[in-house]
Coordinates of C-alpha atoms and ligand atoms in Angstrom, one line a residue:
X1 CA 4.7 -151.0 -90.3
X2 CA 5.9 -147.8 -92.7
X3 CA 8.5 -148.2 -94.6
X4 CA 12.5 -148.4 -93.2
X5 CA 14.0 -144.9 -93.5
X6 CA 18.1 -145.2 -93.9
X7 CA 19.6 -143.0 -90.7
X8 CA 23.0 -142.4 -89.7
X9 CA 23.3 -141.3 -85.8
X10 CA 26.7 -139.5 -85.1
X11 CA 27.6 -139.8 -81.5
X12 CA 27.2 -142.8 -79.5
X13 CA 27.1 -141.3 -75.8
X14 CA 23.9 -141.3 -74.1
X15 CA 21.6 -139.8 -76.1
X16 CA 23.4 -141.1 -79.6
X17 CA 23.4 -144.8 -78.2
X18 CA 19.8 -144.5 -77.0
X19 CA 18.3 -143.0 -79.9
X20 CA 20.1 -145.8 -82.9
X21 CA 18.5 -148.7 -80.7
X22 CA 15.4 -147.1 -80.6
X23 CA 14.9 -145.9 -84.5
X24 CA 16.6 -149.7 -84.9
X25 CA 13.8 -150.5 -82.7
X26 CA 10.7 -149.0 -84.4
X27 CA 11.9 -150.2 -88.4
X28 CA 14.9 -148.2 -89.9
X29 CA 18.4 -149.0 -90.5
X30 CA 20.8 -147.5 -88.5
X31 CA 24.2 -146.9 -88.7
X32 CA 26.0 -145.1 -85.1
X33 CA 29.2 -143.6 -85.6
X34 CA 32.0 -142.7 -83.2
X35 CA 35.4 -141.5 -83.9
X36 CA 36.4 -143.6 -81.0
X37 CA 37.5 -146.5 -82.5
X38 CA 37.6 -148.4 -79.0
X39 CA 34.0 -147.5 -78.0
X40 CA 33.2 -148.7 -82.1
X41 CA 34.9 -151.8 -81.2
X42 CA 33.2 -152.5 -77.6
X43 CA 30.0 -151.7 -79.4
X44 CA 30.5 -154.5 -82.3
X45 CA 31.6 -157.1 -80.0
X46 CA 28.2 -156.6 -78.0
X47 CA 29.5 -154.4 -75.0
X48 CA 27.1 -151.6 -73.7
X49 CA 29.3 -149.0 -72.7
X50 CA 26.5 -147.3 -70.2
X51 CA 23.8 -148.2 -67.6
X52 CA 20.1 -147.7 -69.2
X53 CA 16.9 -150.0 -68.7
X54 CA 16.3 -152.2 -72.2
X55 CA 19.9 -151.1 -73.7
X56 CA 21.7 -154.1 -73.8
X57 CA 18.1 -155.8 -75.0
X58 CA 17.3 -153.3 -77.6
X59 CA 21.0 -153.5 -79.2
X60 CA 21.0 -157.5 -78.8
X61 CA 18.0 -157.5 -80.4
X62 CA 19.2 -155.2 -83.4
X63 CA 22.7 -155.6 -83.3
X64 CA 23.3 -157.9 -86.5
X65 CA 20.4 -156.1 -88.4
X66 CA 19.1 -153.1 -88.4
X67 CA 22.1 -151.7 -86.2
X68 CA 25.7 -151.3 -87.2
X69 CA 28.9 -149.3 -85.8
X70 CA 31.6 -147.8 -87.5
X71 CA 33.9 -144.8 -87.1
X72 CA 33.2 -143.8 -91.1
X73 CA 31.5 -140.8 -91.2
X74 CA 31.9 -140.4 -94.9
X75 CA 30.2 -143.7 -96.0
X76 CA 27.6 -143.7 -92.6
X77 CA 26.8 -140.1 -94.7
X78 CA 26.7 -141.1 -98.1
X79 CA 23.9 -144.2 -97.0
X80 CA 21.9 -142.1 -94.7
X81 CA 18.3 -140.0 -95.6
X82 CA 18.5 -138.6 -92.3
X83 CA 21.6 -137.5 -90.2
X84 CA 21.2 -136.8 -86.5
X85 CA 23.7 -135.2 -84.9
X86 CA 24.3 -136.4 -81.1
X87 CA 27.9 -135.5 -80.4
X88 CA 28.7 -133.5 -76.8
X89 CA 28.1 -129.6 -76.2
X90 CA 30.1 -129.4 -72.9
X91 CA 30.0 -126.2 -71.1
X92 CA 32.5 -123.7 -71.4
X93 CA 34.0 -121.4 -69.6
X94 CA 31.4 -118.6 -70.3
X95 CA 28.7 -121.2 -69.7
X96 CA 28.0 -121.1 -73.6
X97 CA 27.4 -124.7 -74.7
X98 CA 31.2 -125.6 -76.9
X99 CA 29.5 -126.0 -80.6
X100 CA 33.2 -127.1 -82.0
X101 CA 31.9 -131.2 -82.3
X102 CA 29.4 -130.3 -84.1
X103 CA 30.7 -127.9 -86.3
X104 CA 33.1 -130.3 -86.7
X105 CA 30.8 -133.2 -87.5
X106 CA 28.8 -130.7 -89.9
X107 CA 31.6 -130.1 -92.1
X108 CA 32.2 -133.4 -92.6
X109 CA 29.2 -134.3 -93.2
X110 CA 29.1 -131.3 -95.8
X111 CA 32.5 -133.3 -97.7
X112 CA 30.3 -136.3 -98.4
X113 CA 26.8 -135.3 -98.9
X114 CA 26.2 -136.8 -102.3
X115 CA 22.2 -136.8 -102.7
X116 CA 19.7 -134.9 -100.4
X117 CA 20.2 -135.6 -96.7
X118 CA 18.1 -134.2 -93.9
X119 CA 20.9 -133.5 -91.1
X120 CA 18.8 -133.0 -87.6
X121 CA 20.5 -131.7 -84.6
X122 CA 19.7 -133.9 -81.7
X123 CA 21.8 -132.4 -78.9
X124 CA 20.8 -129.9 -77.2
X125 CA 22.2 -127.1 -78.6
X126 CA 21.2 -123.0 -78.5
X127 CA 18.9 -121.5 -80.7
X128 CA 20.2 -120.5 -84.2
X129 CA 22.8 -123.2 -84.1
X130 CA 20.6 -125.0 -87.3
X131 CA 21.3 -121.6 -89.0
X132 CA 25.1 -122.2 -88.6
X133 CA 25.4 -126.1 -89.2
X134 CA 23.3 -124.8 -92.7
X135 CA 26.3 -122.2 -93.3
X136 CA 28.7 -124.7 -92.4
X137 CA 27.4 -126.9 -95.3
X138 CA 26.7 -124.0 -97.8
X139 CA 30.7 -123.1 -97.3
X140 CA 31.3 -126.3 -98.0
X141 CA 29.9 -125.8 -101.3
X142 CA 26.7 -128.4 -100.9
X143 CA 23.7 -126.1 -102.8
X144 CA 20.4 -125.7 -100.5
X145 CA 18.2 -128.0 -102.4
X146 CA 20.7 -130.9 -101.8
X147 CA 20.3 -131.0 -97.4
X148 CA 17.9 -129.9 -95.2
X149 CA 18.7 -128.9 -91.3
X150 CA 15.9 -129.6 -88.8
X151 CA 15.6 -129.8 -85.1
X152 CA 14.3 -132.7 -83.0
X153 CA 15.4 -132.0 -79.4
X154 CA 15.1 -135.9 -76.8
X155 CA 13.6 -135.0 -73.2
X156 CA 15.2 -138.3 -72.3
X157 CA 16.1 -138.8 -68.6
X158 CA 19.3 -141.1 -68.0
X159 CA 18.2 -144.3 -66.7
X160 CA 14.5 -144.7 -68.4
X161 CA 16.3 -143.1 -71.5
X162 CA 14.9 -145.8 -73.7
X163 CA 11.1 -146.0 -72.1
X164 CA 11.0 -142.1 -72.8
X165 CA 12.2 -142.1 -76.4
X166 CA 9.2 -145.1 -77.0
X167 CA 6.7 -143.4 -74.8
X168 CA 7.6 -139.8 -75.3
X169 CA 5.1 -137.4 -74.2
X170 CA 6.1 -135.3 -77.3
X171 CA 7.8 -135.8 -80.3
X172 CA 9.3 -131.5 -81.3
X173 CA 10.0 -131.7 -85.2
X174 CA 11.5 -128.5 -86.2
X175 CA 12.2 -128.0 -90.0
X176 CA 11.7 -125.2 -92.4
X177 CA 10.6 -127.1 -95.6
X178 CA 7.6 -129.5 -96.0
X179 CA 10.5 -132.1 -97.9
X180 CA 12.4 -132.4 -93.8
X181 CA 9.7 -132.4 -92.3
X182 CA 8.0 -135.4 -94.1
X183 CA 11.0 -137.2 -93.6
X184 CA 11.2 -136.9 -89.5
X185 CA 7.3 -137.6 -89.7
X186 CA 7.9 -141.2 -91.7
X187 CA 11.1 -141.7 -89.0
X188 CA 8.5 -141.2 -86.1
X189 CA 5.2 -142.7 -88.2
X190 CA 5.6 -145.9 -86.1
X191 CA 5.4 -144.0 -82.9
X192 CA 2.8 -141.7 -83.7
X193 CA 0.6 -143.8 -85.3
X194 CA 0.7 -146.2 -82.2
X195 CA 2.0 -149.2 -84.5
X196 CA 4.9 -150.0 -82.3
X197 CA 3.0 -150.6 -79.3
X198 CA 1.0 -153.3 -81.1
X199 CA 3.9 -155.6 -81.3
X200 CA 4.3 -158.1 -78.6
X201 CA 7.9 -157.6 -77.9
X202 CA 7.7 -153.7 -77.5
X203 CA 9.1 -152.0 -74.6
X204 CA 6.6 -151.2 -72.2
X205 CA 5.4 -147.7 -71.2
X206 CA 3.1 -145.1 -70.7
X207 CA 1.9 -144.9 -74.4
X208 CA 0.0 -147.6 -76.6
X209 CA -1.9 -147.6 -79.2
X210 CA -4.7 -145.8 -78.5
X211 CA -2.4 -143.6 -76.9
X212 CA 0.4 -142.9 -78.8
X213 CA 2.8 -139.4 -78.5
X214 CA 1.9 -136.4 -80.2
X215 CA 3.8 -134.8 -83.0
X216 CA 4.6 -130.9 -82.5
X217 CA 5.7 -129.5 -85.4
X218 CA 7.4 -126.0 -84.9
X219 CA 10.2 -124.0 -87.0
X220 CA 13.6 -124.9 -85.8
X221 CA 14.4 -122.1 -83.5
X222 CA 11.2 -122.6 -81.3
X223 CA 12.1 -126.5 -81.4
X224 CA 15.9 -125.4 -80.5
X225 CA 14.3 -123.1 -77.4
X226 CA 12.0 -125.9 -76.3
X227 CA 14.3 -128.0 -75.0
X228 CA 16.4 -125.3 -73.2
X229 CA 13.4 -123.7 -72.0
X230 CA 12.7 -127.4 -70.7
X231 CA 15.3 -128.1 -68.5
X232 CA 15.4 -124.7 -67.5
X233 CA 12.2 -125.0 -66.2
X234 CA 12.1 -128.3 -64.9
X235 CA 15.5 -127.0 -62.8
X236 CA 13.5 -123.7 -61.8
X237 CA 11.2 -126.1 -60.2
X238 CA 13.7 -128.1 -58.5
X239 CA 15.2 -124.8 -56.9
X240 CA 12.0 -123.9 -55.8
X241 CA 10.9 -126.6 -53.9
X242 CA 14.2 -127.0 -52.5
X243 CA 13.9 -123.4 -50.9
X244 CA 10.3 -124.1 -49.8
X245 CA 12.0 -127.1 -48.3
X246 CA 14.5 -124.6 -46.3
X247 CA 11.6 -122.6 -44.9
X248 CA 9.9 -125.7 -44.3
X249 CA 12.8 -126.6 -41.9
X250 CA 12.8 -123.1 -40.2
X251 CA 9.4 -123.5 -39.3
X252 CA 9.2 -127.7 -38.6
X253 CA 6.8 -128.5 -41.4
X254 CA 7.0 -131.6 -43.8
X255 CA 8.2 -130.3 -47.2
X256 CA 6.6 -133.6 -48.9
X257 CA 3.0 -132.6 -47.6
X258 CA 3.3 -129.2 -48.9
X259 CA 4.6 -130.6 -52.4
X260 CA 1.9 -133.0 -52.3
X261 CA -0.3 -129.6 -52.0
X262 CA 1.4 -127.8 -54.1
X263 CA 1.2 -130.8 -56.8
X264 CA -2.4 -131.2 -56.7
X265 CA -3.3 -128.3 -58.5
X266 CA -3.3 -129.2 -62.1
X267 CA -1.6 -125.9 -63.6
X268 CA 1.2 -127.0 -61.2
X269 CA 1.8 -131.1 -61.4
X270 CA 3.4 -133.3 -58.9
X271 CA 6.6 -133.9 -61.0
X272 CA 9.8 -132.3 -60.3
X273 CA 8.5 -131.1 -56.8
X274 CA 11.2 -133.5 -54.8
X275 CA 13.5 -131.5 -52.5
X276 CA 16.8 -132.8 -51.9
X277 CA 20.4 -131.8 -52.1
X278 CA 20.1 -130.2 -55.6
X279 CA 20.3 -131.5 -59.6
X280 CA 23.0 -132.6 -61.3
X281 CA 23.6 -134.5 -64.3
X282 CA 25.0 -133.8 -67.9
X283 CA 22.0 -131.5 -68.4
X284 CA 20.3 -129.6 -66.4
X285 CA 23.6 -127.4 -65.1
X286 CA 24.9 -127.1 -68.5
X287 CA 21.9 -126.2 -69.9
X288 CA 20.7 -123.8 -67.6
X289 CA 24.0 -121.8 -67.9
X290 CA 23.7 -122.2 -71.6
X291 CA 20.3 -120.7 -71.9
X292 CA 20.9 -117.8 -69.5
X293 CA 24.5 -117.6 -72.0
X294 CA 21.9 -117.3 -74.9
X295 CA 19.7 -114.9 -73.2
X296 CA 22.3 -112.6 -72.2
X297 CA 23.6 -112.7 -76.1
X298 CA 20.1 -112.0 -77.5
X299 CA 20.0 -108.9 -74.8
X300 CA 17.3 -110.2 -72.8
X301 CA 17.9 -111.1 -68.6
X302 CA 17.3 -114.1 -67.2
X303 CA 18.9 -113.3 -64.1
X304 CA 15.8 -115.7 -62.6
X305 CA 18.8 -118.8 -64.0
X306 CA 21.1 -117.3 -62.3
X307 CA 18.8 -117.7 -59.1
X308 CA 18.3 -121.2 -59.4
X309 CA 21.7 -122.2 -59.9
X310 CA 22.7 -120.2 -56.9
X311 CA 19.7 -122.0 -54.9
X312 CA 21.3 -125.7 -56.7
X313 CA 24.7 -124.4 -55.3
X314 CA 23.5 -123.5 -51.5
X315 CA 21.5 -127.0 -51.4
X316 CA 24.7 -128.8 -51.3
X317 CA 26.1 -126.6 -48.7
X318 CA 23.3 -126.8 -46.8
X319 CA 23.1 -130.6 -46.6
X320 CA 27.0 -130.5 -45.8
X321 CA 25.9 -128.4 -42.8
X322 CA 23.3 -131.0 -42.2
X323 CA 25.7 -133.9 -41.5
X324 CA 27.9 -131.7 -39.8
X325 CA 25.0 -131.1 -37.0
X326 CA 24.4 -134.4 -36.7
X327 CA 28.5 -134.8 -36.4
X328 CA 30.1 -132.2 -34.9
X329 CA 33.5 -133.0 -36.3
X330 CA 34.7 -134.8 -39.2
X331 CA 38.4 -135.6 -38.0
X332 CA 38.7 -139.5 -38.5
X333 CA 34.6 -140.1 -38.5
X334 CA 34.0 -143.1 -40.5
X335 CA 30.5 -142.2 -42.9
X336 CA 28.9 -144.2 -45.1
X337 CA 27.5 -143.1 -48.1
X338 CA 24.9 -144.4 -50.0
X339 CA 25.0 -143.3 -54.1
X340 CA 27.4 -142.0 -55.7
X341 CA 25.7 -141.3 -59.6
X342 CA 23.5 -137.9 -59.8
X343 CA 20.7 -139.7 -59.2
X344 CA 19.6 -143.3 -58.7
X345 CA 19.2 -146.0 -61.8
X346 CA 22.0 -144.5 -63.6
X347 CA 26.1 -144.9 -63.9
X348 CA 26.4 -141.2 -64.6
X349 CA 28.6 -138.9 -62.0
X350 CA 28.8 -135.7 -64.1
X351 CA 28.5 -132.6 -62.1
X352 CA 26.8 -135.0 -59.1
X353 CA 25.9 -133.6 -56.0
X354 CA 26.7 -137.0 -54.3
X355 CA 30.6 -136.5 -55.5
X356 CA 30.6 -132.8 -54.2
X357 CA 29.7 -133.8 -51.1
X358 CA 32.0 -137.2 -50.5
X359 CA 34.9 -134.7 -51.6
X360 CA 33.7 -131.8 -48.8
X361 CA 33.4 -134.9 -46.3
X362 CA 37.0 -136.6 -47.5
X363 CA 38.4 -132.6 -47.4
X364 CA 37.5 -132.2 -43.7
X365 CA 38.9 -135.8 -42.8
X366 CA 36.1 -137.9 -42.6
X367 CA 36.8 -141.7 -43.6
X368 CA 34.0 -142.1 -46.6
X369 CA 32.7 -146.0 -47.0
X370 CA 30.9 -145.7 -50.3
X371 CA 28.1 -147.9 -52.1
X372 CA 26.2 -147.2 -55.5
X373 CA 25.1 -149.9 -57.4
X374 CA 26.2 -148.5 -61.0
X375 CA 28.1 -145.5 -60.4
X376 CA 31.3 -147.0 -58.3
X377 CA 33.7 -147.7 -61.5
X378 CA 33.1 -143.9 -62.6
X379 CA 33.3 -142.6 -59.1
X380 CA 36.7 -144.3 -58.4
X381 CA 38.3 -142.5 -61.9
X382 CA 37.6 -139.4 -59.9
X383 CA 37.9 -140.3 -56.4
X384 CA 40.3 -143.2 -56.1
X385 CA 40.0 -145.8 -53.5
X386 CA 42.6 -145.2 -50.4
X387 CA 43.1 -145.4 -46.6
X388 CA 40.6 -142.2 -46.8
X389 CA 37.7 -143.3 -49.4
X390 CA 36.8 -147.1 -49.7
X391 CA 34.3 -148.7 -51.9
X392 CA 31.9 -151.4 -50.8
X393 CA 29.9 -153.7 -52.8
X394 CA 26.3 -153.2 -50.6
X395 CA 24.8 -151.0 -48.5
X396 CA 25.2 -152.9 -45.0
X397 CA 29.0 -153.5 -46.0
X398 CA 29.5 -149.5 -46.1
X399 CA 27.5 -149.1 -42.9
X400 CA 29.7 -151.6 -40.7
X401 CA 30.5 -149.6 -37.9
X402 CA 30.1 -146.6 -39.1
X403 CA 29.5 -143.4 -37.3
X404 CA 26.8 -142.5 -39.5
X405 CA 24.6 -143.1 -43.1
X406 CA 24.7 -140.3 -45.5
X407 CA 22.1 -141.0 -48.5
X408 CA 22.7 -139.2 -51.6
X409 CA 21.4 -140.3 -54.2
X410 CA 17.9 -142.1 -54.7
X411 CA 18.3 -145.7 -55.8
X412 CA 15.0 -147.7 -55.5
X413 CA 17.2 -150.1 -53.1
X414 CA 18.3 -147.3 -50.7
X415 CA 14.5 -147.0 -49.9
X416 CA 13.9 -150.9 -49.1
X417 CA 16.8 -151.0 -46.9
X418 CA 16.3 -153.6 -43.6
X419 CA 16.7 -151.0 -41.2
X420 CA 16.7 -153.4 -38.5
X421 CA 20.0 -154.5 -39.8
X422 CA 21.5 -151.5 -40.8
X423 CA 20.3 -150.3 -37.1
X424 CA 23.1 -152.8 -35.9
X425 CA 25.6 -152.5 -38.6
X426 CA 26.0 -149.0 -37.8
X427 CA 28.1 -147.8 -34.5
X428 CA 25.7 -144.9 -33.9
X429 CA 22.0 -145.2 -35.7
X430 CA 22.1 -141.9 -37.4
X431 CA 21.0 -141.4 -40.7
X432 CA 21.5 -138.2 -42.9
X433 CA 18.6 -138.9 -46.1
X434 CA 19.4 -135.9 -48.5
X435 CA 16.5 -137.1 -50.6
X436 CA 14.0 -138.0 -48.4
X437 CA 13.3 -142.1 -48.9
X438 CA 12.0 -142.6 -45.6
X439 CA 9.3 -141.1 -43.3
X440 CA 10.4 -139.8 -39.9
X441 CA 8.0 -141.1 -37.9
X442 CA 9.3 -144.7 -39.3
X443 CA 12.9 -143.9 -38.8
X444 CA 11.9 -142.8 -35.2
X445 CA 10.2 -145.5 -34.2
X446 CA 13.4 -148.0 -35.7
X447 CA 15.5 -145.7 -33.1
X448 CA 17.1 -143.8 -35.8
X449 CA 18.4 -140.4 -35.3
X450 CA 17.1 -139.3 -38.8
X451 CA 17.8 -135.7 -40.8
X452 CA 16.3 -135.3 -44.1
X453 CA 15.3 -132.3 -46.1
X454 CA 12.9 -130.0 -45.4
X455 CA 11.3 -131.6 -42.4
X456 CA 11.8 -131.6 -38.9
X457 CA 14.6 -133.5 -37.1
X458 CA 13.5 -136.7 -35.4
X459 CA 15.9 -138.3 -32.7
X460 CA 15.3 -141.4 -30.5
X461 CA 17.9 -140.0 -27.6
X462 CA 17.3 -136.5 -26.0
X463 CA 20.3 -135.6 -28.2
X464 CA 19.9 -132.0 -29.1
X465 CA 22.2 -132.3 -32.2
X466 CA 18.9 -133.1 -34.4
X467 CA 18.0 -129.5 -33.7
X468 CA 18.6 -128.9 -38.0
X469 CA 19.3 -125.2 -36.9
X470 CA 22.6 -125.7 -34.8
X471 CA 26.0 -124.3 -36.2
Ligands
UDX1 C1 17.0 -134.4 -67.6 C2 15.6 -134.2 -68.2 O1 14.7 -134.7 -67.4 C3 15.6 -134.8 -69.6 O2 14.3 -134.4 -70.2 C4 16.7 -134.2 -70.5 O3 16.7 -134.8 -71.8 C5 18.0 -134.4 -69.8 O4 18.0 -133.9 -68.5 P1 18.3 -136.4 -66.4 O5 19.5 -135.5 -66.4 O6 18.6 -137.8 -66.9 O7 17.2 -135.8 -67.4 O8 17.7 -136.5 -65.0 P2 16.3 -136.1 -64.3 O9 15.6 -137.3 -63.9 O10 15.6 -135.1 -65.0 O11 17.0 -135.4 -62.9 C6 17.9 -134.3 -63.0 C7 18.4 -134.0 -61.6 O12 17.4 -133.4 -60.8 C8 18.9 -135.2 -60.8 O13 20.0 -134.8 -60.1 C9 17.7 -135.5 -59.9 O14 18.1 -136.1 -58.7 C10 17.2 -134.1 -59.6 N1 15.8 -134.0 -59.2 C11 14.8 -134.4 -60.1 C12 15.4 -133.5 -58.0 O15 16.3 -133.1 -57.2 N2 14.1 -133.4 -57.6 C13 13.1 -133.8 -58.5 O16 12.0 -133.6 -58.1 C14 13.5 -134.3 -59.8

């Protein structure tokens, strides 16, 4: 193995967390600070504040090693070679990403740098934000031979977040000077030279080692506009195949054989291609406004962004609709509702499409059952439990007698559900699937009346109401 670099990773949130297990993981000494001194303290005593595959492994495993917490930023700085920067960059209200934590965080870094320190921004951040967190620290009165600022943008997905930083398919280095850029190569060195994957214990994954993940290295800016231009894609394709989906619909063909097409061709790929009732998450909104933010500031438009966040927007409505056709009315309707989190294998409710569309249903009076295997605690600081919206520890538990199964988010579970059960949990067997875990012709031959996205309706009565198109 190469030898132990000293890193200090502010920011222990999703990314932070997941990146100081993993470069505890492949040989260096971390230190993770947080100026929340009850997270710090959770932390220490062995908690794991979030839901992510091989977390509470990983920081077990590192903990009272090559892992340590603290809230001290001044002497986390003062050990550390390298300094990544993982606080938040929430949106604000212009849909500009908020730069004040780490501006913040920069300056005091800049009061304690005492010997040269390579600060790397690891949130996602717009381009040029290197050049201020460098200004920052110059106004400080640190010299530029005594820090360098580089870039190293995560593509990590919530849930696998750990399995992607080990297996990435890319590791983006931006720096300006050969000195930084040594430093993140030795930090990576165990990944990229496929070391890590020789060890017994290693988290498995796509890569190994004849396999291991390429380095890219690029100047900052382009490694700044990488992982914009990333998620900004990635949601462009999301919008796309959800309109596809819509004309799908309109015309009665199966969305999922024409993404299966579509995904064949190479220059295309099959990833990303799953229509349902839109993204959400802690990125891909905030970072699509933020990138069409930046273009709009450097004079160029991107007005294609503000398309696909329109599309995002009118998916949700659209499923709304959805369960409305298969409803009528909402008045006293009992619904149960399966996910709650953005997606499935994570705890994470930010900007969900689930929660948008429990609210619409609580708003128009339907009585919401609820079940997500990770996501309730979150969900009930937004949406408490009440005569209204109850919580229920499994999936046949929120279906008891209810008028009908919404599914919103896609847990591996919802799609191995015993439908001959759930057929006589439920009062009426209708099911709403806003991302598509079940084939028709199944859910047809179960009896189900079953709505999904971007395929025909299928209903075992005469019942016209699976006609998608009604009002
Ligand atoms: C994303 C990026 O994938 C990751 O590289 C980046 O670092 C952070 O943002 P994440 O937000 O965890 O990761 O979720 P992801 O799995 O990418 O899904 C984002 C949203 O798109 C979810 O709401 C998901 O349900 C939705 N989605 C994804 C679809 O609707 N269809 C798809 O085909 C894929």
């Amino acid at each position: 193995m190469s030898k132990g670099v000293s890193i200090a990773v502010v920011g222990s949130g999703y990314v932070g967390l997941v990146a100081a297990a993993c470069f505890a993981e492949i040989g260096h000494s971390v230190v993770c600070v947080d100026n929340d001194e009850a997270k710090v303290r959770t932390l220490r005593e062995g908690g794991v504040p979030i839901h992510e595959e091989y977390l509470p492994e990983l920081l077990s495993r590192h903990r009272s090693n090559r892992v340590e917490f603290t809230s001290d930023l001044r002497s986390a700085t003062q050990r550390a070679q390298a300094i990544f920067i993982a606080v938040g960059t929430p949106q604000s209200q212009t849909g500009s990403a908020d730069l004040s934590y780490v501006d913040a965080v920069a300056s005091e870094i800049a009061r304690n740098i005492d010997s040269y320190k390579v600060i790397v921004e690891k949130s996602t951040v717009p381009v040029y934000t290197n050049e201020w967190i460098r200004r920052v620290i110059e106004r400080n009165g640190v010299s530029r031979e005594h820090f360098d600022v580089a870039s190293n943008p995560e593509f990590l997905r919530e849930g696998t977040a750990v399995a992607d930083f080990l297996h990435a398919d890319r590791i983006v280095l931006g720096a300006e000077t050969e000195r930084a850029a040594e430093l993140l190569k030795q930090i990576y060195l165990p990944l990229s030279s496929g070391d890590y994957y020789r060890s017994a214990d290693a988290v498995p994954g796509a890569r190994g080692e004849n396999d291991p993940p390429p380095v890219l290295l690029t100047s900052t800016k382009a490694a700044e506009i990488i992982k914009h231009a990333s998620n900004a894609f990635l949601a462009t394709k999301i919008s796309f195949i959800n309109v596809v989906a819509n004309i799908c619909e309109a015309v009665g063909a199966d969305v999922e054989e024409v993404a299966r097409g579509i995904g064949m061709d190479s220059r295309i790929g099959p990833k990303f291609l799953r229509a349902g009732v839109g993204y959400g998450g802690s990125c891909f909104p905030k970072d699509v406004a933020a990138f069409r933010y930046v273009a709009e500031q450097m004079g160029v438009d991107f007005c294609l962004l503000k398309e696909v966040e329109r599309i995002n927007e009118e998916q949700k409505r659209r499923f709304f609709h959805k369960v409305r056709s298969a409803l009528w009315t909402f008045r006293g309707k009992k619904i149960a509702v399966l996910g709650l989190a953005f997606k499935g294998g994570t705890d994470d409710i930010r900007e969900s499409p689930a929660l948008d569309i429990v609210k619409q249903l609580l708003h128009e009076g339907a009585i919401v059952t609820a079940h997500d295997p990770a996501a309730e605690g979150r969900a009930k600081e937004v949406i408490p439990p009440g005569s209204q919206m109850r919580y229920a520890d499994d999936p046949y538990t929120a279906a008891q007698d209810a008028d009908a199964l919404v599914i919103l988010n896609d847990w591996q579970e919802f799609a191995e559900l015993d439908l001959n059960r759930l057929h006589y949990t439920l009062r009426y067997p209708i099911i709403i699937d806003g991302r598509n875990l079940y084939g028709p012709a199944t859910m047809l031959e179960q009896g189900f009346t079953y709505l999904s996205v971007g395929r025909p309706g299928l209903s075992h009565t005469r019942d016209a109401a699976v006609g998608q198109r009604l009002p």
